[in-house]
Short mmCIF file of C-alpha atoms and ligand atoms in Angstrom, two decimals:
data_model
loop_
_atom_site.label_atom_id
_atom_site.label_comp_id
_atom_site.label_asym_id
_atom_site.label_seq_id
_atom_site.Cartn_x
_atom_site.Cartn_y
_atom_site.Cartn_z
CA MET A 23 159.81 95.35 111.12
CA SER A 24 160.35 92.19 113.24
CA ARG A 25 162.07 88.61 112.14
CA LEU A 26 159.91 86.03 110.12
CA ILE A 27 161.05 82.67 111.00
CA VAL A 28 159.23 80.22 109.11
CA VAL A 29 159.21 76.10 109.97
CA SER A 30 158.35 73.31 108.21
CA ASN A 31 159.29 69.84 107.77
CA ARG A 32 160.01 70.25 103.96
CA VAL A 33 162.93 72.93 103.01
CA PRO A 34 163.66 73.15 99.22
CA LEU A 35 166.94 72.36 99.19
CA PRO A 36 168.27 70.71 96.04
CA ASP A 37 168.07 66.91 95.95
CA ARG A 38 171.04 64.47 95.35
CA ASN A 39 170.64 65.21 91.46
CA GLY A 40 170.49 69.09 92.02
CA GLN A 41 166.61 69.28 91.84
CA PRO A 42 164.57 71.46 94.17
CA PRO A 43 161.81 69.44 95.92
CA ALA A 44 158.30 69.21 93.93
CA GLY A 45 155.40 70.37 96.17
CA GLY A 46 153.27 72.97 96.86
CA LEU A 47 154.87 74.13 100.12
CA ALA A 48 158.63 74.23 99.43
CA VAL A 49 157.51 76.03 96.00
CA ALA A 50 155.07 78.65 97.62
CA VAL A 51 156.57 79.42 100.56
CA HIS A 52 160.21 79.43 98.85
CA SER A 53 158.84 82.22 96.54
CA ALA A 54 157.06 84.19 99.55
CA LEU A 55 160.43 84.46 101.76
CA LYS A 56 162.25 84.74 98.54
CA ALA A 57 160.71 88.31 98.48
CA ASN A 58 160.85 89.49 102.13
CA GLY A 59 163.88 87.13 103.60
CA GLY A 60 163.59 85.51 106.81
CA ILE A 61 165.15 82.42 108.43
CA TRP A 62 163.70 78.87 107.42
CA MET A 63 163.75 76.41 109.74
CA GLY A 64 163.41 72.44 108.66
CA TRP A 65 164.29 69.16 107.83
CA THR A 66 167.49 68.58 105.39
CA GLY A 67 165.53 65.18 104.41
CA GLU A 68 168.28 63.47 105.39
CA THR A 69 168.91 60.55 108.15
CA VAL A 70 171.40 60.25 110.17
CA GLU A 71 172.47 57.02 112.57
CA GLU A 72 172.69 58.68 115.82
CA GLU A 73 171.08 61.50 117.53
CA PRO A 74 171.29 64.73 115.32
CA GLY A 75 174.20 67.27 116.20
CA PRO A 76 173.30 71.22 116.53
CA PRO A 77 171.36 72.32 113.72
CA THR A 78 173.44 73.70 110.59
CA VAL A 79 173.14 77.33 108.80
CA ARG A 80 173.02 78.03 105.38
CA GLU A 81 172.89 81.40 103.66
CA ASP A 82 170.85 81.59 100.29
CA GLY A 83 170.19 85.21 99.61
CA ALA A 84 167.79 86.87 101.62
CA ILE A 85 166.94 83.48 103.51
CA SER A 86 169.13 81.64 106.50
CA TYR A 87 168.19 78.15 106.36
CA VAL A 88 168.60 76.33 109.70
CA LEU A 89 168.83 72.69 108.92
CA THR A 90 168.30 70.01 111.28
CA ASP A 91 168.97 66.05 110.28
CA LEU A 92 166.43 63.65 111.92
CA THR A 93 167.24 59.84 112.95
CA GLN A 94 165.98 56.94 111.16
CA ARG A 95 163.60 56.05 113.83
CA ASP A 96 162.08 59.55 113.80
CA VAL A 97 161.73 59.42 110.28
CA ASP A 98 159.63 56.23 110.05
CA GLU A 99 157.53 57.04 112.95
CA TYR A 100 156.83 60.88 112.31
CA TYR A 101 157.30 61.21 108.60
CA ASN A 102 156.49 58.12 106.60
CA GLY A 103 154.41 56.90 110.09
CA PHE A 104 152.05 59.48 111.72
CA ALA A 105 152.10 62.26 109.18
CA ASN A 106 152.09 60.33 106.29
CA ARG A 107 150.10 57.35 107.17
CA VAL A 108 147.81 58.77 109.20
CA LEU A 109 147.32 62.56 108.93
CA TRP A 110 147.77 62.53 105.02
CA PRO A 111 145.13 60.03 104.19
CA ILE A 112 142.44 61.00 106.70
CA PHE A 113 142.67 64.63 105.95
CA HIS A 114 142.16 63.57 102.19
CA MET A 115 139.54 61.80 103.39
CA ARG A 116 140.93 58.32 102.90
CA LEU A 117 139.94 56.60 105.74
CA ASP A 118 140.74 52.89 104.20
CA LEU A 119 144.19 53.84 103.94
CA ALA A 120 145.06 55.39 107.51
CA GLU A 121 147.22 52.65 109.35
CA TYR A 122 147.45 53.83 113.26
CA ALA A 123 150.68 52.85 115.37
CA ARG A 124 150.97 54.26 118.89
CA ARG A 125 154.75 53.98 118.57
CA GLU A 126 154.29 56.42 115.67
CA MET A 127 152.14 58.59 117.36
CA ALA A 128 154.57 59.15 120.07
CA GLY A 129 157.48 59.52 117.50
CA TYR A 130 155.44 62.33 115.72
CA PHE A 131 155.12 64.14 119.34
CA ARG A 132 158.82 63.61 120.05
CA VAL A 133 160.16 65.06 116.63
CA ASN A 134 157.62 68.09 117.25
CA ARG A 135 159.48 68.31 120.44
CA LEU A 136 162.42 68.14 119.04
CA PHE A 137 161.70 70.85 116.66
CA ALA A 138 160.59 73.12 120.02
CA ASP A 139 164.02 72.59 121.48
CA ARG A 140 165.85 73.90 118.66
CA LEU A 141 163.70 76.81 117.87
CA VAL A 142 163.75 78.22 121.65
CA PRO A 143 167.47 79.10 121.62
CA MET A 144 167.21 81.30 118.28
CA LEU A 145 164.15 83.39 119.51
CA GLN A 146 164.05 86.98 119.96
CA PRO A 147 160.96 88.32 121.61
CA ASP A 148 159.57 90.06 118.46
CA ASP A 149 160.23 87.37 115.89
CA VAL A 150 156.96 86.22 114.49
CA ILE A 151 156.77 82.40 114.12
CA TRP A 152 155.17 80.67 110.93
CA VAL A 153 154.52 77.07 111.06
CA HIS A 154 153.55 75.04 108.20
CA ASP A 155 151.47 71.87 107.66
CA TYR A 156 150.56 68.63 108.63
CA HIS A 157 153.51 67.43 110.14
CA LEU A 158 153.95 70.27 112.90
CA ILE A 159 150.37 70.91 114.34
CA PRO A 160 151.57 70.34 118.19
CA LEU A 161 154.52 72.76 117.42
CA ALA A 162 153.26 76.19 118.67
CA ASP A 163 151.67 74.13 122.07
CA GLU A 164 155.25 72.76 122.70
CA LEU A 165 156.71 76.21 122.22
CA ARG A 166 153.89 77.79 124.64
CA LYS A 167 154.97 75.07 127.16
CA ARG A 168 158.61 76.30 127.22
CA GLY A 169 157.44 79.92 128.19
CA VAL A 170 157.52 81.24 123.89
CA ARG A 171 155.19 84.05 124.06
CA ASN A 172 155.70 85.38 120.26
CA ARG A 173 153.22 85.66 117.71
CA ILE A 174 152.82 82.05 116.45
CA GLY A 175 150.73 81.58 113.15
CA TYR A 176 149.92 77.89 111.34
CA PHE A 177 148.98 77.53 107.82
CA LEU A 178 147.83 74.12 106.46
CA HIS A 179 148.60 73.49 103.06
CA ILE A 180 146.15 70.24 102.68
CA PRO A 181 142.38 69.98 103.06
CA TRP A 182 140.57 70.22 106.83
CA PRO A 183 138.35 67.18 107.05
CA PRO A 184 134.48 66.91 108.12
CA ALA A 185 133.92 65.70 111.64
CA ASP A 186 132.92 62.85 110.97
CA ILE A 187 136.21 61.83 109.25
CA LEU A 188 138.26 63.50 111.71
CA PHE A 189 136.81 61.63 114.36
CA ALA A 190 137.78 58.37 113.18
CA MET A 191 141.23 59.39 114.17
CA PRO A 192 142.61 58.18 117.43
CA ILE A 193 143.83 61.62 119.45
CA TYR A 194 141.87 63.68 117.13
CA ASP A 195 141.09 65.63 120.05
CA THR A 196 144.59 65.94 121.10
CA ILE A 197 145.41 67.32 117.48
CA LEU A 198 142.55 70.12 117.93
CA ARG A 199 143.37 71.36 121.04
CA ALA A 200 147.08 71.56 120.15
CA LEU A 201 145.96 74.11 117.38
CA SER A 202 144.49 76.11 119.88
CA ALA A 203 148.21 77.39 120.63
CA TYR A 204 148.43 78.88 117.33
CA ASP A 205 147.27 82.99 117.46
CA LEU A 206 146.07 82.59 113.65
CA ILE A 207 145.12 79.22 111.51
CA GLY A 208 145.22 79.78 108.04
CA PHE A 209 142.99 77.51 105.67
CA GLN A 210 143.26 76.80 101.68
CA THR A 211 139.51 77.30 101.61
CA ASP A 212 136.54 78.64 103.38
CA TYR A 213 135.08 75.01 102.93
CA ASP A 214 138.49 73.94 105.01
CA LEU A 215 137.36 76.67 107.77
CA GLU A 216 133.91 75.60 108.13
CA ASN A 217 134.80 72.16 108.58
CA PHE A 218 137.47 72.99 111.02
CA ILE A 219 134.60 75.10 112.95
CA GLY A 220 132.24 72.10 112.52
CA CYS A 221 134.84 69.80 114.11
CA LEU A 222 135.37 72.54 117.33
CA GLN A 223 131.81 72.47 117.39
CA ARG A 224 131.35 68.94 117.11
CA ASP A 225 134.19 68.18 119.94
CA GLY A 226 132.06 70.10 122.69
CA ALA A 227 134.48 73.18 122.44
CA GLY A 228 131.21 74.70 121.05
CA ASP A 229 130.26 75.65 124.21
CA THR A 230 132.84 78.54 124.22
CA LEU A 231 133.27 79.13 120.44
CA ARG A 232 132.21 82.33 119.28
CA ALA A 233 132.97 85.27 116.73
CA ALA A 234 134.19 88.26 118.31
CA ASP A 235 131.37 90.34 118.54
CA GLY A 236 128.82 87.38 117.72
CA ARG A 237 129.38 87.57 114.15
CA GLN A 238 132.20 86.50 111.62
CA VAL A 239 134.62 88.84 111.22
CA THR A 240 137.07 89.62 108.59
CA ILE A 241 140.59 88.90 108.73
CA GLY A 242 143.04 90.03 106.07
CA ASN A 243 141.84 91.86 103.07
CA ASN A 244 140.99 89.45 100.36
CA THR A 245 139.15 86.10 100.77
CA GLY A 246 140.32 86.16 104.59
CA ALA A 247 136.53 85.94 106.01
CA GLY A 248 137.63 84.32 109.49
CA ALA A 249 136.34 83.88 112.87
CA ARG A 250 137.71 84.89 116.19
CA ILE A 251 137.46 81.61 118.03
CA ALA A 252 137.76 80.92 122.17
CA ALA A 253 138.04 77.06 122.42
CA TYR A 254 139.82 75.18 124.87
CA GLY A 255 140.61 78.13 127.08
CA ARG A 256 142.32 80.08 124.47
CA GLU A 257 141.39 82.72 121.77
CA PHE A 258 142.82 82.91 118.15
CA ALA A 259 141.81 83.40 114.89
CA ALA A 260 140.93 81.24 112.11
CA ALA A 261 140.58 81.97 108.29
CA ALA A 262 140.82 81.09 104.65
CA PHE A 263 143.96 82.45 102.87
CA PRO A 264 143.77 80.41 99.49
CA ILE A 265 147.85 80.21 98.36
CA GLY A 266 149.16 81.62 95.42
CA ILE A 267 151.64 81.12 92.81
CA ASP A 268 154.24 83.66 91.22
CA THR A 269 151.93 84.34 88.70
CA ALA A 270 153.83 87.02 86.77
CA GLY A 271 157.25 85.38 87.00
CA PHE A 272 155.91 82.00 85.65
CA GLU A 273 154.19 84.09 82.97
CA ARG A 274 157.74 85.16 82.16
CA LEU A 275 159.12 82.04 81.86
CA SER A 276 156.87 79.95 80.27
CA ALA A 277 157.30 82.85 77.11
CA LYS A 278 161.06 83.08 77.57
CA VAL A 279 161.54 78.95 77.48
CA ALA A 280 158.88 78.56 74.85
CA THR A 281 161.77 78.80 71.82
CA ARG A 282 164.47 76.90 73.74
CA GLU A 283 166.12 73.53 72.83
CA PRO A 284 164.09 71.20 75.25
CA VAL A 285 160.73 72.67 74.68
CA GLN A 286 161.26 72.81 70.87
CA ALA A 287 162.62 69.13 70.49
CA MET A 288 159.02 68.19 72.56
CA ARG A 289 157.29 69.69 70.02
CA GLN A 290 158.71 68.32 67.06
CA SER A 291 158.63 64.79 68.50
CA LEU A 292 154.92 65.54 68.74
CA GLY A 293 154.73 65.59 65.29
CA GLY A 294 151.51 67.81 65.58
CA ARG A 295 149.43 66.05 67.84
CA ALA A 296 147.83 67.89 70.59
CA LEU A 297 149.27 67.58 73.66
CA ILE A 298 147.40 66.51 77.19
CA ILE A 299 149.59 67.08 80.18
CA GLY A 300 149.42 65.93 83.76
CA VAL A 301 151.95 66.70 86.34
CA ASP A 302 151.93 65.55 89.84
CA ARG A 303 154.04 64.03 92.64
CA LEU A 304 153.03 60.43 92.34
CA ASP A 305 150.67 60.53 95.11
CA TYR A 306 147.00 58.90 95.75
CA SER A 307 145.29 61.99 96.34
CA LYS A 308 146.01 63.16 92.59
CA GLY A 309 143.77 61.01 91.08
CA ILE A 310 146.39 59.58 88.41
CA GLN A 311 144.63 56.44 88.02
CA GLN A 312 141.21 57.72 87.37
CA ARG A 313 142.74 60.34 84.82
CA ILE A 314 144.62 57.57 82.93
CA ASP A 315 141.23 55.49 82.96
CA ALA A 316 139.46 58.72 81.54
CA TYR A 317 142.19 59.39 78.96
CA GLU A 318 141.65 55.79 77.66
CA ARG A 319 137.82 56.09 77.84
CA PHE A 320 138.08 59.28 75.32
CA LEU A 321 140.44 56.83 72.98
CA GLU A 322 137.74 54.50 73.07
CA ASN A 323 135.07 56.71 72.49
CA ASN A 324 136.70 58.91 69.99
CA PRO A 325 138.61 56.41 67.19
CA ALA A 326 139.12 59.69 65.27
CA ASP A 327 141.24 60.95 67.81
CA ARG A 328 143.68 58.16 68.35
CA GLY A 329 146.97 58.77 66.78
CA ARG A 330 146.00 62.82 66.95
CA VAL A 331 147.05 63.20 70.46
CA THR A 332 149.47 62.34 73.32
CA MET A 333 149.21 62.34 76.84
CA LEU A 334 152.22 63.44 78.90
CA GLN A 335 152.28 61.91 82.36
CA VAL A 336 154.99 63.46 84.43
CA ALA A 337 155.04 61.91 88.07
CA PRO A 338 157.77 62.30 90.33
CA LYS A 339 158.20 59.61 93.08
CA SER A 340 157.22 60.62 96.64
CA ARG A 341 157.25 59.12 99.99
CA SER A 342 158.23 55.88 98.67
CA GLU A 343 159.00 54.18 101.87
CA VAL A 344 155.41 54.74 102.77
CA PRO A 345 153.69 51.44 101.56
CA GLU A 346 150.67 52.89 100.06
CA TYR A 347 153.09 54.70 98.06
CA LYS A 348 154.79 52.14 96.91
CA ALA A 349 151.78 50.21 95.43
CA MET A 350 150.02 53.08 93.81
CA GLN A 351 153.65 53.90 92.02
CA ASP A 352 153.60 49.92 90.50
CA ALA A 353 149.92 50.17 89.71
CA VAL A 354 150.45 53.47 87.46
CA ALA A 355 153.26 52.08 86.08
CA THR A 356 151.54 48.77 85.08
CA GLN A 357 148.43 51.06 83.59
CA CYS A 358 150.43 53.01 81.45
CA GLY A 359 152.06 50.11 79.99
CA GLN A 360 148.68 48.43 79.24
CA VAL A 361 146.95 51.26 78.01
CA ASN A 362 150.00 51.75 75.36
CA GLY A 363 149.93 47.99 74.54
CA ARG A 364 145.90 48.01 74.13
CA HIS A 365 145.95 51.43 72.15
CA GLY A 366 149.65 52.04 71.24
CA THR A 367 150.57 51.38 67.18
CA ILE A 368 154.22 51.27 65.96
CA ASP A 369 154.36 54.97 65.31
CA TRP A 370 152.19 56.38 68.05
CA VAL A 371 152.55 56.11 71.90
CA PRO A 372 149.41 57.35 73.81
CA ILE A 373 150.94 57.65 77.22
CA ARG A 374 154.45 59.26 77.74
CA TYR A 375 155.78 58.43 81.54
CA VAL A 376 157.91 60.38 83.37
CA ASN A 377 159.08 59.80 86.94
CA ARG A 378 161.40 62.73 87.35
CA SER A 379 161.43 66.17 88.53
CA LEU A 380 161.88 68.45 85.89
CA THR A 381 163.42 72.24 86.05
CA ARG A 382 160.91 75.12 86.61
CA GLY A 383 161.97 76.45 82.96
CA LEU A 384 161.12 72.65 81.66
CA LEU A 385 158.00 72.39 83.08
CA ALA A 386 156.68 75.77 82.42
CA GLY A 387 157.90 75.68 78.56
CA LEU A 388 155.70 71.78 78.77
CA TYR A 389 152.55 73.39 80.57
CA ARG A 390 152.76 75.87 77.39
CA GLU A 391 152.62 73.44 74.69
CA ALA A 392 149.55 71.36 76.29
CA ARG A 393 146.31 71.90 74.40
CA VAL A 394 145.00 70.48 77.67
CA GLY A 395 145.97 70.50 81.52
CA LEU A 396 144.69 67.23 83.37
CA VAL A 397 144.30 67.96 86.82
CA THR A 398 142.14 65.56 88.49
CA PRO A 399 142.84 65.18 92.09
CA LEU A 400 140.32 63.05 94.46
CA ARG A 401 141.09 65.77 97.26
CA ASP A 402 143.50 68.41 97.26
CA GLY A 403 144.36 71.23 99.85
CA MET A 404 144.95 73.77 96.60
CA ASN A 405 147.00 72.48 93.56
CA LEU A 406 149.07 74.60 92.33
CA VAL A 407 150.00 73.03 89.00
CA ALA A 408 146.52 73.75 87.90
CA LYS A 409 147.42 77.91 88.45
CA GLU A 410 150.98 77.26 87.00
CA PHE A 411 149.26 75.83 84.06
CA VAL A 412 146.91 78.58 83.37
CA ALA A 413 150.09 81.26 84.10
CA ALA A 414 152.32 79.35 81.41
CA GLN A 415 149.44 79.68 78.75
CA ASP A 416 150.35 81.80 75.24
CA PRO A 417 147.64 84.55 75.54
CA ALA A 418 147.26 84.47 72.03
CA ASP A 419 146.24 80.47 71.73
CA PRO A 420 145.76 79.30 75.51
CA GLY A 421 145.16 75.97 76.19
CA VAL A 422 142.21 74.51 78.61
CA LEU A 423 142.77 72.98 82.02
CA VAL A 424 140.63 70.19 83.09
CA LEU A 425 140.14 70.57 86.67
CA SER A 426 138.58 68.45 89.54
CA ARG A 427 135.81 70.05 91.57
CA PHE A 428 137.65 68.92 94.54
CA ALA A 429 140.84 70.42 94.42
CA GLY A 430 140.78 73.60 96.31
CA ALA A 431 141.72 75.83 93.25
CA ALA A 432 138.12 74.87 91.71
CA ARG A 433 136.87 77.61 94.18
CA GLU A 434 138.82 80.45 92.33
CA LEU A 435 139.13 79.14 89.00
CA ALA A 436 135.48 78.40 88.28
CA GLY A 437 134.19 80.14 85.16
CA GLY A 438 137.71 79.58 83.43
CA ALA A 439 138.15 75.95 83.98
CA VAL A 440 135.99 72.83 82.51
CA PHE A 441 134.94 71.06 85.52
CA CYS A 442 135.47 67.06 85.83
CA ASN A 443 134.46 64.29 88.64
CA PRO A 444 137.58 62.42 88.61
CA TYR A 445 135.15 59.35 90.26
CA ASP A 446 132.98 59.74 86.93
CA THR A 447 135.36 58.05 84.38
CA GLU A 448 132.58 58.93 81.47
CA GLN A 449 132.26 62.47 82.35
CA THR A 450 135.80 63.28 82.53
CA ALA A 451 136.85 61.60 79.28
CA SER A 452 133.86 63.92 77.70
CA ALA A 453 135.75 67.03 79.62
CA ILE A 454 138.93 66.16 77.78
CA GLY A 455 136.93 66.02 74.48
CA GLN A 456 135.30 69.33 75.13
CA ALA A 457 138.47 70.48 75.73
CA LEU A 458 140.24 69.67 72.78
CA SER A 459 137.72 70.91 70.59
CA MET A 460 136.79 74.19 72.09
CA PRO A 461 136.86 77.14 69.73
CA LEU A 462 139.55 79.97 70.24
CA GLU A 463 137.35 82.68 71.38
CA GLU A 464 135.75 80.79 74.37
CA ARG A 465 139.51 79.55 75.17
CA GLN A 466 140.58 83.09 75.76
CA ARG A 467 137.55 84.33 77.51
CA ARG A 468 137.88 81.60 80.05
CA TRP A 469 141.51 81.76 80.20
CA GLU A 470 141.10 85.58 81.18
CA ARG A 471 139.03 84.97 84.15
CA MET A 472 141.59 82.75 85.43
CA ILE A 473 144.84 84.68 84.66
CA ALA A 474 143.10 88.06 86.37
CA ARG A 475 142.55 86.23 89.48
CA LEU A 476 146.20 84.77 89.61
CA ARG A 477 147.53 88.07 88.72
CA ASP A 478 145.74 89.66 91.35
CA TYR A 479 145.76 86.81 94.10
CA ASP A 480 149.49 85.61 93.49
CA VAL A 481 151.69 84.39 95.93
CA ALA A 482 152.91 87.71 97.19
CA HIS A 483 149.36 88.66 98.11
CA TRP A 484 148.84 85.48 99.82
CA CYS A 485 152.01 86.07 101.94
CA ARG A 486 151.12 89.58 102.65
CA ASP A 487 147.40 88.88 103.84
CA TYR A 488 148.65 86.34 105.88
CA LEU A 489 151.18 88.29 107.53
CA GLY A 490 149.25 91.39 107.82
CA ALA A 491 146.41 89.18 109.46
CA LEU A 492 149.39 87.41 112.01
CA ARG A 493 150.89 90.85 113.06
CA ALA A 494 147.74 92.80 113.23
P1 ADP B 7 151.39 68.93 96.18
O1 ADP B 7 151.75 70.24 97.11
O2 ADP B 7 150.83 68.20 96.75
O3 ADP B 7 152.66 68.39 95.43
P2 ADP B 7 150.77 70.92 94.23
O4 ADP B 7 150.08 70.72 92.64
O5 ADP B 7 150.25 72.05 94.99
O6 ADP B 7 150.45 69.79 95.22
O7 ADP B 7 152.45 71.20 94.03
C1 ADP B 7 153.23 70.82 93.66
C2 ADP B 7 154.20 71.39 92.97
O8 ADP B 7 155.17 70.82 92.97
C3 ADP B 7 153.90 72.50 92.28
O9 ADP B 7 154.77 73.63 92.17
C4 ADP B 7 154.71 71.93 90.56
O10 ADP B 7 154.98 72.21 89.80
C5 ADP B 7 155.78 71.15 91.35
N1 ADP B 7 155.78 69.77 90.69
C6 ADP B 7 155.15 68.59 90.30
N2 ADP B 7 155.27 67.97 89.71
C7 ADP B 7 156.84 68.25 89.30
C8 ADP B 7 158.01 67.78 88.17
N3 ADP B 7 157.92 66.28 88.23
N4 ADP B 7 159.13 68.25 88.44
C9 ADP B 7 159.17 69.75 89.06
N5 ADP B 7 158.30 70.23 89.76
C10 ADP B 7 157.24 69.45 90.02
C1 G6P B 8 152.33 68.41 100.09
C2 G6P B 8 152.42 68.70 101.35
C3 G6P B 8 153.62 69.48 101.67
C4 G6P B 8 155.01 68.68 101.06
C5 G6P B 8 154.82 68.16 99.74
C6 G6P B 8 156.02 66.96 99.04
O1 G6P B 8 152.52 69.66 99.31
O2 G6P B 8 151.18 69.65 101.67
O3 G6P B 8 153.60 69.62 103.06
O4 G6P B 8 156.04 68.80 101.41
O5 G6P B 8 153.37 67.65 99.39
O6 G6P B 8 155.81 66.36 100.04
P1 G6P B 8 156.91 65.56 100.93
O7 G6P B 8 156.23 64.22 101.61
O8 G6P B 8 158.06 65.08 100.01
O9 G6P B 8 157.78 66.81 101.76
#
């Protein structure tokens, strides 16, 4: 079997406090690579003063990490700049938050060239290269310019926006064209794939856009219905591969930690109150402020439940050097304080708010303790927290997932989750009430539907499906 080389901006190295990073890409790709082995190239997360030296290699079981530092200028322009102030907000349909700067766009392409320069000397002719996420869209094009002819796949972990949104971005056409250098482009949902094809058609690439034999073809053996596309003088495939979690592992972990000390301490501290849990990176796409508004509305509408529920919001800080994130961090902290001030009593705190990364074991145990998992993104590629919450439940007494219809996971968890529209405070508040009062039999019925899907299409399945299609 040929070597697999994964490239992403973020690699799951523990941070200064020994915690692995929070974020779907690191968690999912790590689960996939742990099983199959391979090389994983990416940024250390550290900045250096001068041009970084050659990459360093770190072995960890079956995975070899090839790590590169970046200069402060690179990080400012590429990561804090174009990737997280233009691509992230636009792909999450937040045109209002996008900030363009020519210098940052140039930095984005410069760092992609740097990644290509670093990668080329490592390559063997049979290697299969798998590039991840919005930071590295131009990487295949840069590799092709350097004569690389290997199979190169791409997977986008975040949503792909409709044409009217994408086209508001300067150089959107360069970004679209760059993607045609990949052999296979994977999206989280068929909705993202449709948007992508719509963008190609609207850009005029549609003149040459066609399915292989005039109709849609199936790529992969699950939901990977996709298309063969000829555009911008190149041929490639595009398909949906919804990312999964290590379902069996998470089920085992949550059962194991349920009796451990930190989870028991949490249970005791609740004093019999029902736990409502939210777990997210502190990101404006997650709808955390809307969620807290809905929780407050629930308390206002249901006076009898005051003092009987506790909301735990775990939200590690993320991308704090980006002004929109900093502003949001301050706003959420203030909001939690205000809700606690308005509704709290001397022996009850309505919201517990924690800005920290937790171990996966503790997270699994907390999900299992919760009556309700509140996952309310305004837009999300997939949302692995929704899937983890389901996998962590006790089959004999499962909690209820309240899920935004704007999460990619909503496609797979229909029929199990209680859907909400996070923009509708009243409706989300009712969804919380419905979840809290749901009879056991209905909770079990809904949970069975969701866990069946998660057991079947787990992260290993996702990885096999994607790589099978890329290698085929
Ligand atoms: P995103 O990738 O946008 O952060 P996801 O929900 O898809 O959103 O993935 C988040 C991942 O990060 C999940 O695997 C989740 O368990 C993990 N995570 C989120 N918050 C924390 C936290 N406080 N501590 C540890 N892991 C976390
Ligand atoms: C999302 C993105 C990932 C990113 C993660 C954490 O999952 O899709 O590419 O790694 O968020 O964000 P960060 O900026 O800390 O890497």
